[in-house]
PDB file of C-alpha atoms and ligand atoms in Angstrom:
ATOM      1  CA  MET A   1      21.466   9.675  26.200  1.00 97.00           C
ATOM      2  CA  ARG A   2      17.961  10.240  27.538  1.00 98.00           C
ATOM      3  CA  ILE A   3      15.771   7.271  26.625  1.00 99.00           C
ATOM      4  CA  ASP A   4      12.079   6.920  27.614  1.00 99.00           C
ATOM      5  CA  LEU A   5      10.434   3.701  26.406  1.00 99.00           C
ATOM      6  CA  HIS A   6       6.765   4.088  27.420  1.00 99.00           C
ATOM      7  CA  ALA A   7       4.416   6.791  26.118  1.00 99.00           C
ATOM      8  CA  HIS A   8       0.813   6.951  24.910  1.00 98.00           C
ATOM      9  CA  SER A   9      -0.830   9.045  22.187  1.00 98.00           C
ATOM     10  CA  ASN A  10      -4.473   9.591  21.281  1.00 98.00           C
ATOM     11  CA  VAL A  11      -4.279   6.345  19.299  1.00 98.00           C
ATOM     12  CA  SER A  12      -5.160   5.010  22.760  1.00 98.00           C
ATOM     13  CA  ASP A  13      -5.662   7.084  25.919  1.00 98.00           C
ATOM     14  CA  GLY A  14      -2.982   9.773  25.649  1.00 98.00           C
ATOM     15  CA  THR A  15      -4.108  13.310  24.870  1.00 98.00           C
ATOM     16  CA  GLU A  16      -1.627  14.179  22.080  1.00 98.00           C
ATOM     17  CA  ALA A  17      -1.469  12.853  18.517  1.00 98.00           C
ATOM     18  CA  PRO A  18       1.568  10.604  17.799  1.00 98.00           C
ATOM     19  CA  ALA A  19       3.444  13.515  16.163  1.00 98.00           C
ATOM     20  CA  GLY A  20       2.637  15.607  19.237  1.00 98.00           C
ATOM     21  CA  VAL A  21       4.209  12.997  21.516  1.00 99.00           C
ATOM     22  CA  ILE A  22       7.381  13.131  19.408  1.00 98.00           C
ATOM     23  CA  ALA A  23       7.392  16.952  19.561  1.00 98.00           C
ATOM     24  CA  SER A  24       6.913  16.796  23.346  1.00 98.00           C
ATOM     25  CA  ALA A  25       9.770  14.287  23.601  1.00 98.00           C
ATOM     26  CA  ALA A  26      12.058  16.728  21.765  1.00 98.00           C
ATOM     27  CA  SER A  27      10.938  19.581  24.064  1.00 98.00           C
ATOM     28  CA  ALA A  28      11.603  17.390  27.115  1.00 98.00           C
ATOM     29  CA  GLY A  29      15.185  16.885  25.901  1.00 98.00           C
ATOM     30  CA  LEU A  30      14.785  13.189  25.100  1.00 98.00           C
ATOM     31  CA  ASP A  31      17.063  11.536  22.542  1.00 98.00           C
ATOM     32  CA  VAL A  32      14.900   8.419  22.207  1.00 99.00           C
ATOM     33  CA  VAL A  33      11.198   7.798  22.803  1.00 99.00           C
ATOM     34  CA  ALA A  34       8.973   4.747  22.313  1.00 99.00           C
ATOM     35  CA  LEU A  35       5.286   5.017  21.457  1.00 99.00           C
ATOM     36  CA  THR A  36       3.470   2.234  23.321  1.00 99.00           C
ATOM     37  CA  ASP A  37      -0.241   2.718  22.783  1.00 99.00           C
ATOM     38  CA  HIS A  38      -2.645   0.203  24.309  1.00 98.00           C
ATOM     39  CA  ASP A  39      -3.384  -2.689  21.940  1.00 98.00           C
ATOM     40  CA  SER A  40      -2.590  -0.658  18.814  1.00 98.00           C
ATOM     41  CA  THR A  41       0.279   0.204  16.491  1.00 98.00           C
ATOM     42  CA  ASP A  42      -1.790   2.708  14.474  1.00 98.00           C
ATOM     43  CA  GLY A  43       0.426   5.613  15.603  1.00 98.00           C
ATOM     44  CA  TRP A  44       3.733   4.183  14.356  1.00 98.00           C
ATOM     45  CA  ASN A  45       3.754   5.768  10.879  1.00 98.00           C
ATOM     46  CA  GLU A  46       2.884   9.257  12.069  1.00 98.00           C
ATOM     47  CA  ALA A  47       5.442   9.032  14.903  1.00 98.00           C
ATOM     48  CA  ALA A  48       8.147   7.723  12.546  1.00 98.00           C
ATOM     49  CA  ALA A  49       7.559  10.608  10.131  1.00 98.00           C
ATOM     50  CA  ALA A  50       7.668  13.158  12.964  1.00 98.00           C
ATOM     51  CA  ALA A  51      10.840  11.680  14.523  1.00 98.00           C
ATOM     52  CA  GLY A  52      13.052  12.847  11.653  1.00 95.00           C
ATOM     53  CA  ARG A  53      11.638  16.372  11.802  1.00 97.00           C
ATOM     54  CA  HIS A  54      12.311  16.661  15.533  1.00 98.00           C
ATOM     55  CA  GLY A  55      15.653  14.876  15.667  1.00 97.00           C
ATOM     56  CA  VAL A  56      14.314  12.228  18.043  1.00 98.00           C
ATOM     57  CA  VAL A  57      14.986   8.493  17.661  1.00 98.00           C
ATOM     58  CA  PHE A  58      11.680   6.591  17.588  1.00 98.00           C
ATOM     59  CA  VAL A  59      11.175   3.079  18.965  1.00 99.00           C
ATOM     60  CA  PRO A  60       7.931   1.424  17.758  1.00 99.00           C
ATOM     61  CA  GLY A  61       6.153  -0.282  20.642  1.00 99.00           C
ATOM     62  CA  MET A  62       2.793  -1.291  22.085  1.00 99.00           C
ATOM     63  CA  GLU A  63       1.295  -2.028  25.525  1.00 99.00           C
ATOM     64  CA  ILE A  64      -0.793  -5.189  25.522  1.00 98.00           C
ATOM     65  CA  SER A  65      -3.603  -5.576  28.067  1.00 98.00           C
ATOM     66  CA  CYS A  66      -3.503  -9.063  29.625  1.00 98.00           C
ATOM     67  CA  ARG A  67      -5.287 -10.845  32.463  1.00 98.00           C
ATOM     68  CA  THR A  68      -4.257 -13.913  34.434  1.00 98.00           C
ATOM     69  CA  GLU A  69      -6.649 -16.769  35.180  1.00 97.00           C
ATOM     70  CA  GLN A  70      -6.886 -15.320  38.714  1.00 96.00           C
ATOM     71  CA  GLY A  71      -8.265 -12.129  37.147  1.00 96.00           C
ATOM     72  CA  ILE A  72      -5.179  -9.994  37.780  1.00 97.00           C
ATOM     73  CA  SER A  73      -4.470  -7.297  35.187  1.00 97.00           C
ATOM     74  CA  VAL A  74      -1.020  -7.416  33.569  1.00 98.00           C
ATOM     75  CA  HIS A  75       0.377  -4.924  31.055  1.00 98.00           C
ATOM     76  CA  LEU A  76       2.972  -6.229  28.627  1.00 99.00           C
ATOM     77  CA  LEU A  77       5.162  -3.858  26.617  1.00 99.00           C
ATOM     78  CA  SER A  78       6.257  -5.059  23.213  1.00 99.00           C
ATOM     79  CA  TYR A  79       9.093  -3.431  21.289  1.00 99.00           C
ATOM     80  CA  LEU A  80       9.929  -3.754  17.595  1.00 99.00           C
ATOM     81  CA  HIS A  81       7.502  -6.576  16.749  1.00 99.00           C
ATOM     82  CA  ASP A  82       6.015  -7.134  13.301  1.00 99.00           C
ATOM     83  CA  PRO A  83       2.748  -5.132  13.430  1.00 98.00           C
ATOM     84  CA  ASP A  84       1.177  -7.474  10.834  1.00 98.00           C
ATOM     85  CA  HIS A  85       1.822 -10.762  12.658  1.00 98.00           C
ATOM     86  CA  PRO A  86      -1.578 -12.527  12.378  1.00 98.00           C
ATOM     87  CA  GLY A  87      -1.597 -14.220  15.801  1.00 98.00           C
ATOM     88  CA  LEU A  88      -0.695 -11.078  17.734  1.00 98.00           C
ATOM     89  CA  LEU A  89      -3.012  -8.950  15.603  1.00 98.00           C
ATOM     90  CA  GLU A  90      -5.907 -11.322  16.337  1.00 98.00           C
ATOM     91  CA  GLU A  91      -5.420 -11.034  20.114  1.00 98.00           C
ATOM     92  CA  ILE A  92      -5.103  -7.238  20.218  1.00 98.00           C
ATOM     93  CA  THR A  93      -8.124  -6.888  17.915  1.00 98.00           C
ATOM     94  CA  LYS A  94     -10.144  -9.064  20.312  1.00 98.00           C
ATOM     95  CA  SER A  95      -9.069  -6.881  23.253  1.00 98.00           C
ATOM     96  CA  LYS A  96      -9.737  -3.660  21.387  1.00 98.00           C
ATOM     97  CA  ASP A  97     -13.248  -4.776  20.400  1.00 98.00           C
ATOM     98  CA  ALA A  98     -13.939  -6.005  23.934  1.00 98.00           C
ATOM     99  CA  ARG A  99     -12.773  -2.664  25.357  1.00 98.00           C
ATOM    100  CA  LEU A 100     -15.492  -0.926  23.342  1.00 98.00           C
ATOM    101  CA  THR A 101     -18.294  -3.173  24.634  1.00 98.00           C
ATOM    102  CA  ARG A 102     -16.898  -2.885  28.142  1.00 98.00           C
ATOM    103  CA  ALA A 103     -16.801   0.923  28.028  1.00 98.00           C
ATOM    104  CA  GLU A 104     -20.427   0.964  26.794  1.00 98.00           C
ATOM    105  CA  ARG A 105     -21.417  -1.271  29.742  1.00 98.00           C
ATOM    106  CA  MET A 106     -19.620   0.993  32.202  1.00 98.00           C
ATOM    107  CA  VAL A 107     -21.363   4.041  30.748  1.00 98.00           C
ATOM    108  CA  THR A 108     -24.756   2.321  31.042  1.00 98.00           C
ATOM    109  CA  LEU A 109     -24.062   1.669  34.746  1.00 98.00           C
ATOM    110  CA  LEU A 110     -22.693   5.177  35.316  1.00 98.00           C
ATOM    111  CA  SER A 111     -25.638   6.819  33.540  1.00 98.00           C
ATOM    112  CA  GLU A 112     -27.955   5.527  36.291  1.00 98.00           C
ATOM    113  CA  ASP A 113     -26.226   7.883  38.752  1.00 98.00           C
ATOM    114  CA  TYR A 114     -24.448  10.535  36.671  1.00 98.00           C
ATOM    115  CA  PRO A 115     -25.306  12.795  33.709  1.00 97.00           C
ATOM    116  CA  LEU A 116     -23.350  10.744  31.163  1.00 98.00           C
ATOM    117  CA  THR A 117     -24.156   9.331  27.716  1.00 98.00           C
ATOM    118  CA  TRP A 118     -22.152   7.207  25.293  1.00 98.00           C
ATOM    119  CA  ASP A 119     -22.022  10.177  22.896  1.00 98.00           C
ATOM    120  CA  ASP A 120     -20.291  12.229  25.632  1.00 98.00           C
ATOM    121  CA  VAL A 121     -17.574   9.566  25.871  1.00 98.00           C
ATOM    122  CA  ILE A 122     -17.104   9.088  22.112  1.00 98.00           C
ATOM    123  CA  HIS A 123     -16.545  12.844  21.867  1.00 98.00           C
ATOM    124  CA  HIS A 124     -13.201  12.279  23.677  1.00 98.00           C
ATOM    125  CA  VAL A 125     -12.057   9.282  21.602  1.00 98.00           C
ATOM    126  CA  ALA A 126     -10.024   9.905  18.428  1.00 98.00           C
ATOM    127  CA  PRO A 127     -11.347   7.973  15.385  1.00 98.00           C
ATOM    128  CA  GLY A 128     -10.275   4.315  15.595  1.00 97.00           C
ATOM    129  CA  ALA A 129      -8.527   4.732  18.951  1.00 98.00           C
ATOM    130  CA  THR A 130      -8.393   2.051  21.664  1.00 98.00           C
ATOM    131  CA  VAL A 131     -11.106   3.029  24.173  1.00 98.00           C
ATOM    132  CA  GLY A 132     -10.296   3.037  27.877  1.00 98.00           C
ATOM    133  CA  ARG A 133     -11.464   4.316  31.232  1.00 98.00           C
ATOM    134  CA  PRO A 134      -9.510   7.587  30.692  1.00 98.00           C
ATOM    135  CA  HIS A 135     -12.005   8.516  27.947  1.00 98.00           C
ATOM    136  CA  ILE A 136     -14.903   7.914  30.331  1.00 98.00           C
ATOM    137  CA  ALA A 137     -13.014  10.048  32.847  1.00 98.00           C
ATOM    138  CA  ASP A 138     -12.764  12.865  30.289  1.00 98.00           C
ATOM    139  CA  ALA A 139     -16.548  12.811  29.810  1.00 98.00           C
ATOM    140  CA  LEU A 140     -17.038  12.879  33.599  1.00 98.00           C
ATOM    141  CA  VAL A 141     -14.718  15.899  33.797  1.00 98.00           C
ATOM    142  CA  ALA A 142     -16.679  17.644  31.021  1.00 98.00           C
ATOM    143  CA  ALA A 143     -19.911  16.895  32.924  1.00 98.00           C
ATOM    144  CA  GLY A 144     -18.423  18.487  36.061  1.00 98.00           C
ATOM    145  CA  VAL A 145     -18.609  15.232  38.057  1.00 98.00           C
ATOM    146  CA  VAL A 146     -14.843  15.122  38.782  1.00 98.00           C
ATOM    147  CA  SER A 147     -12.054  17.672  38.291  1.00 98.00           C
ATOM    148  CA  ASP A 148      -9.572  15.491  36.357  1.00 97.00           C
ATOM    149  CA  ARG A 149      -8.733  11.932  35.269  1.00 98.00           C
ATOM    150  CA  SER A 150      -6.851  11.225  38.493  1.00 97.00           C
ATOM    151  CA  GLU A 151      -9.879  12.085  40.623  1.00 98.00           C
ATOM    152  CA  ALA A 152     -12.030   9.842  38.415  1.00 98.00           C
ATOM    153  CA  PHE A 153      -9.579   6.936  38.851  1.00 97.00           C
ATOM    154  CA  ALA A 154      -9.348   7.531  42.602  1.00 96.00           C
ATOM    155  CA  THR A 155     -13.138   7.395  42.964  1.00 97.00           C
ATOM    156  CA  ILE A 156     -15.781   6.146  40.524  1.00 97.00           C
ATOM    157  CA  LEU A 157     -13.496   4.447  37.982  1.00 98.00           C
ATOM    158  CA  THR A 158     -11.279   2.312  40.266  1.00 96.00           C
ATOM    159  CA  SER A 159     -11.241  -1.434  39.673  1.00 94.00           C
ATOM    160  CA  HIS A 160     -13.129  -1.760  42.998  1.00 94.00           C
ATOM    161  CA  SER A 161     -15.929   0.520  41.842  1.00 97.00           C
ATOM    162  CA  ARG A 162     -19.421  -0.838  41.277  1.00 98.00           C
ATOM    163  CA  TYR A 163     -19.270   0.713  37.801  1.00 98.00           C
ATOM    164  CA  PHE A 164     -16.128  -1.233  36.847  1.00 98.00           C
ATOM    165  CA  VAL A 165     -16.477  -3.876  34.135  1.00 98.00           C
ATOM    166  CA  GLN A 166     -13.684  -6.176  32.917  1.00 97.00           C
ATOM    167  CA  HIS A 167     -12.897  -6.832  29.256  1.00 98.00           C
ATOM    168  CA  TYR A 168     -11.363  -9.747  27.371  1.00 98.00           C
ATOM    169  CA  ALA A 169      -7.579  -9.779  27.556  1.00 98.00           C
ATOM    170  CA  PRO A 170      -5.150 -12.619  26.736  1.00 98.00           C
ATOM    171  CA  ASP A 171      -3.222 -14.549  29.371  1.00 98.00           C
ATOM    172  CA  PRO A 172       0.176 -12.845  29.870  1.00 98.00           C
ATOM    173  CA  ALA A 173       2.206 -15.952  28.934  1.00 99.00           C
ATOM    174  CA  LEU A 174       0.220 -16.275  25.697  1.00 98.00           C
ATOM    175  CA  ALA A 175       0.908 -12.618  24.902  1.00 99.00           C
ATOM    176  CA  VAL A 176       4.635 -13.059  25.638  1.00 99.00           C
ATOM    177  CA  GLY A 177       4.744 -15.995  23.217  1.00 99.00           C
ATOM    178  CA  LEU A 178       2.933 -14.022  20.510  1.00 99.00           C
ATOM    179  CA  VAL A 179       5.263 -11.027  20.870  1.00 99.00           C
ATOM    180  CA  ARG A 180       8.234 -13.381  20.480  1.00 99.00           C
ATOM    181  CA  ALA A 181       6.600 -15.059  17.468  1.00 99.00           C
ATOM    182  CA  ALA A 182       6.178 -11.578  15.957  1.00 99.00           C
ATOM    183  CA  GLY A 183       9.906 -10.880  16.439  1.00 99.00           C
ATOM    184  CA  GLY A 184       9.317  -8.419  19.274  1.00 99.00           C
ATOM    185  CA  VAL A 185      10.891  -7.936  22.696  1.00 99.00           C
ATOM    186  CA  PRO A 186       8.366  -8.473  25.545  1.00 99.00           C
ATOM    187  CA  VAL A 187       8.876  -6.403  28.716  1.00 99.00           C
ATOM    188  CA  PHE A 188       6.597  -6.684  31.768  1.00 99.00           C
ATOM    189  CA  ALA A 189       5.216  -3.131  32.366  1.00 99.00           C
ATOM    190  CA  HIS A 190       5.107  -1.729  35.947  1.00 98.00           C
ATOM    191  CA  PRO A 191       4.943  -5.296  37.415  1.00 98.00           C
ATOM    192  CA  VAL A 192       4.482  -4.340  41.091  1.00 98.00           C
ATOM    193  CA  ALA A 193       2.092  -1.393  40.630  1.00 98.00           C
ATOM    194  CA  SER A 194      -0.107  -2.370  43.583  1.00 94.00           C
ATOM    195  CA  SER A 195      -1.967   0.955  43.558  1.00 91.00           C
ATOM    196  CA  ARG A 196      -3.688  -0.130  40.315  1.00 90.00           C
ATOM    197  CA  GLY A 197      -5.038  -3.407  41.697  1.00 92.00           C
ATOM    198  CA  ARG A 198      -3.786  -6.858  42.638  1.00 95.00           C
ATOM    199  CA  ILE A 199      -0.278  -7.795  41.467  1.00 97.00           C
ATOM    200  CA  VAL A 200       0.869 -11.190  40.219  1.00 98.00           C
ATOM    201  CA  GLY A 201       2.726 -13.845  42.205  1.00 97.00           C
ATOM    202  CA  GLU A 202       5.619 -16.183  41.470  1.00 96.00           C
ATOM    203  CA  LYS A 203       3.618 -18.525  39.228  1.00 98.00           C
ATOM    204  CA  THR A 204       2.826 -15.793  36.688  1.00 98.00           C
ATOM    205  CA  TYR A 205       6.454 -14.602  36.598  1.00 98.00           C
ATOM    206  CA  ARG A 206       7.566 -18.195  36.010  1.00 98.00           C
ATOM    207  CA  GLU A 207       5.035 -18.718  33.205  1.00 98.00           C
ATOM    208  CA  MET A 208       5.952 -15.433  31.520  1.00 99.00           C
ATOM    209  CA  ILE A 209       9.693 -16.150  31.783  1.00 99.00           C
ATOM    210  CA  ASP A 210       9.176 -19.679  30.435  1.00 98.00           C
ATOM    211  CA  ALA A 211       7.233 -18.190  27.507  1.00 99.00           C
ATOM    212  CA  GLY A 212      10.182 -15.938  26.641  1.00 98.00           C
ATOM    213  CA  LEU A 213       9.840 -12.725  28.668  1.00 99.00           C
ATOM    214  CA  MET A 214      12.902 -10.551  28.012  1.00 99.00           C
ATOM    215  CA  GLY A 215      12.635  -7.604  30.377  1.00 99.00           C
ATOM    216  CA  LEU A 216      11.137  -5.858  33.382  1.00 99.00           C
ATOM    217  CA  GLU A 217      10.088  -2.209  33.553  1.00 99.00           C
ATOM    218  CA  ILE A 218      11.515  -1.465  36.989  1.00 98.00           C
ATOM    219  CA  GLU A 219      11.963   2.320  37.064  1.00 98.00           C
ATOM    220  CA  HIS A 220       8.306   3.405  36.860  1.00 98.00           C
ATOM    221  CA  ARG A 221       6.523   5.701  39.303  1.00 98.00           C
ATOM    222  CA  ASP A 222       3.886   3.079  40.161  1.00 98.00           C
ATOM    223  CA  ASN A 223       6.449   0.458  41.339  1.00 98.00           C
ATOM    224  CA  PRO A 224       7.022   0.875  45.105  1.00 98.00           C
ATOM    225  CA  GLU A 225      10.679   0.672  46.263  1.00 97.00           C
ATOM    226  CA  GLU A 226      10.413  -2.719  48.005  1.00 96.00           C
ATOM    227  CA  GLY A 227       8.928  -4.182  44.828  1.00 98.00           C
ATOM    228  CA  ARG A 228      11.821  -2.774  42.793  1.00 98.00           C
ATOM    229  CA  LEU A 229      14.308  -4.648  45.011  1.00 98.00           C
ATOM    230  CA  PHE A 230      12.474  -7.893  44.291  1.00 98.00           C
ATOM    231  CA  LEU A 231      12.407  -7.098  40.550  1.00 98.00           C
ATOM    232  CA  ARG A 232      16.148  -6.299  40.437  1.00 98.00           C
ATOM    233  CA  LYS A 233      16.902  -9.706  41.968  1.00 98.00           C
ATOM    234  CA  LEU A 234      14.574 -11.418  39.512  1.00 98.00           C
ATOM    235  CA  ALA A 235      16.201  -9.606  36.571  1.00 98.00           C
ATOM    236  CA  ALA A 236      19.684 -10.648  37.715  1.00 98.00           C
ATOM    237  CA  GLU A 237      18.607 -14.247  38.301  1.00 98.00           C
ATOM    238  CA  HIS A 238      17.012 -14.650  34.839  1.00 98.00           C
ATOM    239  CA  ASP A 239      19.217 -12.245  32.842  1.00 98.00           C
ATOM    240  CA  LEU A 240      16.246 -10.006  32.015  1.00 98.00           C
ATOM    241  CA  LEU A 241      16.847  -6.514  30.687  1.00 98.00           C
ATOM    242  CA  VAL A 242      15.710  -3.587  32.830  1.00 99.00           C
ATOM    243  CA  THR A 243      13.906  -0.494  31.594  1.00 99.00           C
ATOM    244  CA  GLY A 244      12.777   2.801  33.101  1.00 98.00           C
ATOM    245  CA  SER A 245      10.022   4.936  31.635  1.00 98.00           C
ATOM    246  CA  SER A 246       7.486   7.674  32.264  1.00 98.00           C
ATOM    247  CA  ASP A 247       4.228   6.119  30.971  1.00 98.00           C
ATOM    248  CA  TYR A 248       3.418   9.584  29.589  1.00 98.00           C
ATOM    249  CA  HIS A 249      -0.255  10.220  28.664  1.00 98.00           C
ATOM    250  CA  GLY A 250       0.018  13.913  27.666  1.00 98.00           C
ATOM    251  CA  ALA A 251      -2.201  16.124  29.802  1.00 96.00           C
ATOM    252  CA  GLY A 252      -4.152  13.054  30.989  1.00 92.00           C
ATOM    253  CA  LYS A 253      -1.744  12.065  33.779  1.00 96.00           C
ATOM    254  CA  PRO A 254       0.899  13.836  35.890  1.00 97.00           C
ATOM    255  CA  ASN A 255       3.651  11.550  34.463  1.00 98.00           C
ATOM    256  CA  LEU A 256       6.313  13.640  32.658  1.00 98.00           C
ATOM    257  CA  LEU A 257       8.418  12.474  29.707  1.00 98.00           C
ATOM    258  CA  GLY A 258      11.911  11.550  30.921  1.00 98.00           C
ATOM    259  CA  GLU A 259      10.940  11.215  34.590  1.00 98.00           C
ATOM    260  CA  ASN A 260      12.480   7.716  34.407  1.00 98.00           C
ATOM    261  CA  LEU A 261      15.055   6.629  31.850  1.00 98.00           C
ATOM    262  CA  THR A 262      16.347   3.434  30.223  1.00 99.00           C
ATOM    263  CA  SER A 263      20.091   2.814  29.802  1.00 98.00           C
ATOM    264  CA  PRO A 264      21.670   2.865  26.329  1.00 98.00           C
ATOM    265  CA  ASP A 265      22.834  -0.728  27.005  1.00 98.00           C
ATOM    266  CA  ALA A 266      19.273  -1.922  27.568  1.00 98.00           C
ATOM    267  CA  LEU A 267      18.108  -0.219  24.376  1.00 99.00           C
ATOM    268  CA  ALA A 268      21.002  -1.750  22.424  1.00 98.00           C
ATOM    269  CA  ARG A 269      19.993  -5.161  23.725  1.00 98.00           C
ATOM    270  CA  ILE A 270      16.363  -4.604  22.700  1.00 99.00           C
ATOM    271  CA  GLU A 271      17.525  -3.683  19.201  1.00 98.00           C
ATOM    272  CA  GLU A 272      19.773  -6.759  18.948  1.00 98.00           C
ATOM    273  CA  LEU A 273      17.042  -9.122  20.110  1.00 98.00           C
ATOM    274  CA  ALA A 274      14.239  -7.774  17.895  1.00 98.00           C
ATOM    275  CA  THR A 275      13.569  -9.008  14.376  1.00 98.00           C
ATOM    276  CA  GLY A 276      10.031  -7.711  13.711  1.00 98.00           C
ATOM    277  CA  SER A 277      10.627  -4.037  12.926  1.00 98.00           C
ATOM    278  CA  ARG A 278      13.304  -1.358  13.232  1.00 98.00           C
ATOM    279  CA  VAL A 279      14.197   1.660  15.321  1.00 98.00           C
ATOM    280  CA  VAL A 280      13.680   4.880  13.302  1.00 98.00           C
ATOM    281  CA  ARG A 281      16.762   7.140  13.387  1.00 95.00           C
TER     282      ARG A 281
HETATM  283  P1  LIG B   1      -8.282   0.714  31.153  1.00 93.66           P
HETATM  284  O1  LIG B   1      -7.175   0.284  30.231  1.00 93.66           O
HETATM  285  O2  LIG B   1      -9.475   1.161  30.396  1.00 93.66           O
HETATM  286  O3  LIG B   1      -8.605  -0.282  32.216  1.00 93.66           O
HETATM  287  O4  LIG B   1      -7.745   2.019  31.909  1.00 93.66           O
HETATM  288  C1  LIG B   1      -6.475   1.991  32.493  1.00 93.66           C
HETATM  289  C2  LIG B   1      -5.637   3.106  31.903  1.00 93.66           C
HETATM  290  O5  LIG B   1      -5.922   4.302  32.588  1.00 93.66           O
HETATM  291  C3  LIG B   1      -4.141   2.893  32.038  1.00 93.66           C
HETATM  292  O6  LIG B   1      -3.529   3.065  30.780  1.00 93.66           O
HETATM  293  C4  LIG B   1      -3.635   3.964  32.918  1.00 93.66           C
HETATM  294  O7  LIG B   1      -2.452   4.548  32.444  1.00 93.66           O
HETATM  295  C5  LIG B   1      -4.734   4.986  32.914  1.00 93.66           C
HETATM  296  N1  LIG B   1      -4.809   5.544  34.268  1.00 93.66           N
HETATM  297  C6  LIG B   1      -4.739   4.862  35.412  1.00 93.66           C
HETATM  298  N2  LIG B   1      -4.802   5.698  36.474  1.00 93.66           N
HETATM  299  C7  LIG B   1      -4.892   6.931  35.963  1.00 93.66           C
HETATM  300  C8  LIG B   1      -4.967   8.226  36.551  1.00 93.66           C
HETATM  301  N3  LIG B   1      -4.978   8.388  37.865  1.00 93.66           N
HETATM  302  N4  LIG B   1      -5.044   9.269  35.738  1.00 93.66           N
HETATM  303  C9  LIG B   1      -5.034   9.096  34.410  1.00 93.66           C
HETATM  304  N5  LIG B   1      -4.974   7.901  33.797  1.00 93.66           N
HETATM  305  C10 LIG B   1      -4.898   6.834  34.567  1.00 93.66           C
HETATM  306 ZN1  LIG B   2      -3.043   4.295  29.316  1.00 93.66          ZN
HETATM  307 FE1  LIG B   3       0.184   0.186  31.788  1.00 93.66          FE
HETATM  308 FE1  LIG B   4       1.014   2.701  29.763  1.00 93.66          FE
END
C-alpha cells in the first residue's frame, strides 16, 4: 500500500485542479492520497468524484496555517473533519481573508522595486482559491524576475525578506482543539522544517498535545534527520501516530507524490479516530 497524506491543488497553491491531483496520484502508483489544501476544503467534492474514476482512495484533509504567540509559523494537518463545523470554518475563513490582504500588501511593497501588479498575481490564482506567496512567485516568474517558485522563495519571498508580511493565523493549540471539535484528526505538519523559518520549542508541543494533537508528520523532506529522531521519541512518549508525505504542489515544487509514505496502520488509526467525515473508496 502506497499512502501519501499531504498534497495541494489549485484550491490553494498547487498547480493542478483537485481531479488532476488524483490523476497524478494514480500515475505515481499511489493507492491512497489526501488532499490537504491550505485553509480550504473546496477541493474535496471534485477529488472524491475523481477518486472512483482513477481507482485511488481519497482522504479528505486540510492544512491549517497557525502562528504561535512568539510569531513562529506552524502548519497543522487535519484529516476527516466536518467541513461545516462553525468554529473551525470561522478560523480558516479569517486566515483566508487575511491572506488576501497580506498578499496585496506584499505586492505593493514589491511593486516599488519590481514590475509587478496585483492583476499579475490574480492571473495565477484560481477563482476562490487560498492566496499564498507561491502565486506571487508565479507572477514574478512571468515577469522574468526569477526563474521558478523555488528561486523566489530562496530570495525575495523568504520570511526574512523586506517584502514579507505576516497574516492572521490562529494559535496552534486553538486549531488543534477546533479540529478535534470538528471530529478531525490533527497532525503537526513538518514540525522541524527549520529551512522555512523558526521552529517551535517544548512549550508549543506541550500545548498542542494537551489540546488533543494526534500525530506528527515525521517523514517529510523538510524535516532534518536530527529533528526526526527527536520527533520519533516524542511520538513514542505520547502515543502519537506518525505520517510520511510528499507535500506535493504539482509543478510548483520539486516534491514528488509518493516520495514519502504513511503506513497502513497509521491510516487505519486516523480512520478509527475520525468522526467528522469519511475516506472515499
Ligand atoms: P504562504 O502560505 O503564503 O506563507 O506560503 C508558503 C507556501 O509556499 C507553503 O505552502 C509552501 O509549501 C510553499 N513553498 C515554500 N517554499 C517553496 C518553494 N521553494 N517552492 C515552492 N513553494 C514553496
Ligand atoms: Zn503550499
Ligand atoms: Fe506546510
Ligand atoms: Fe503543504
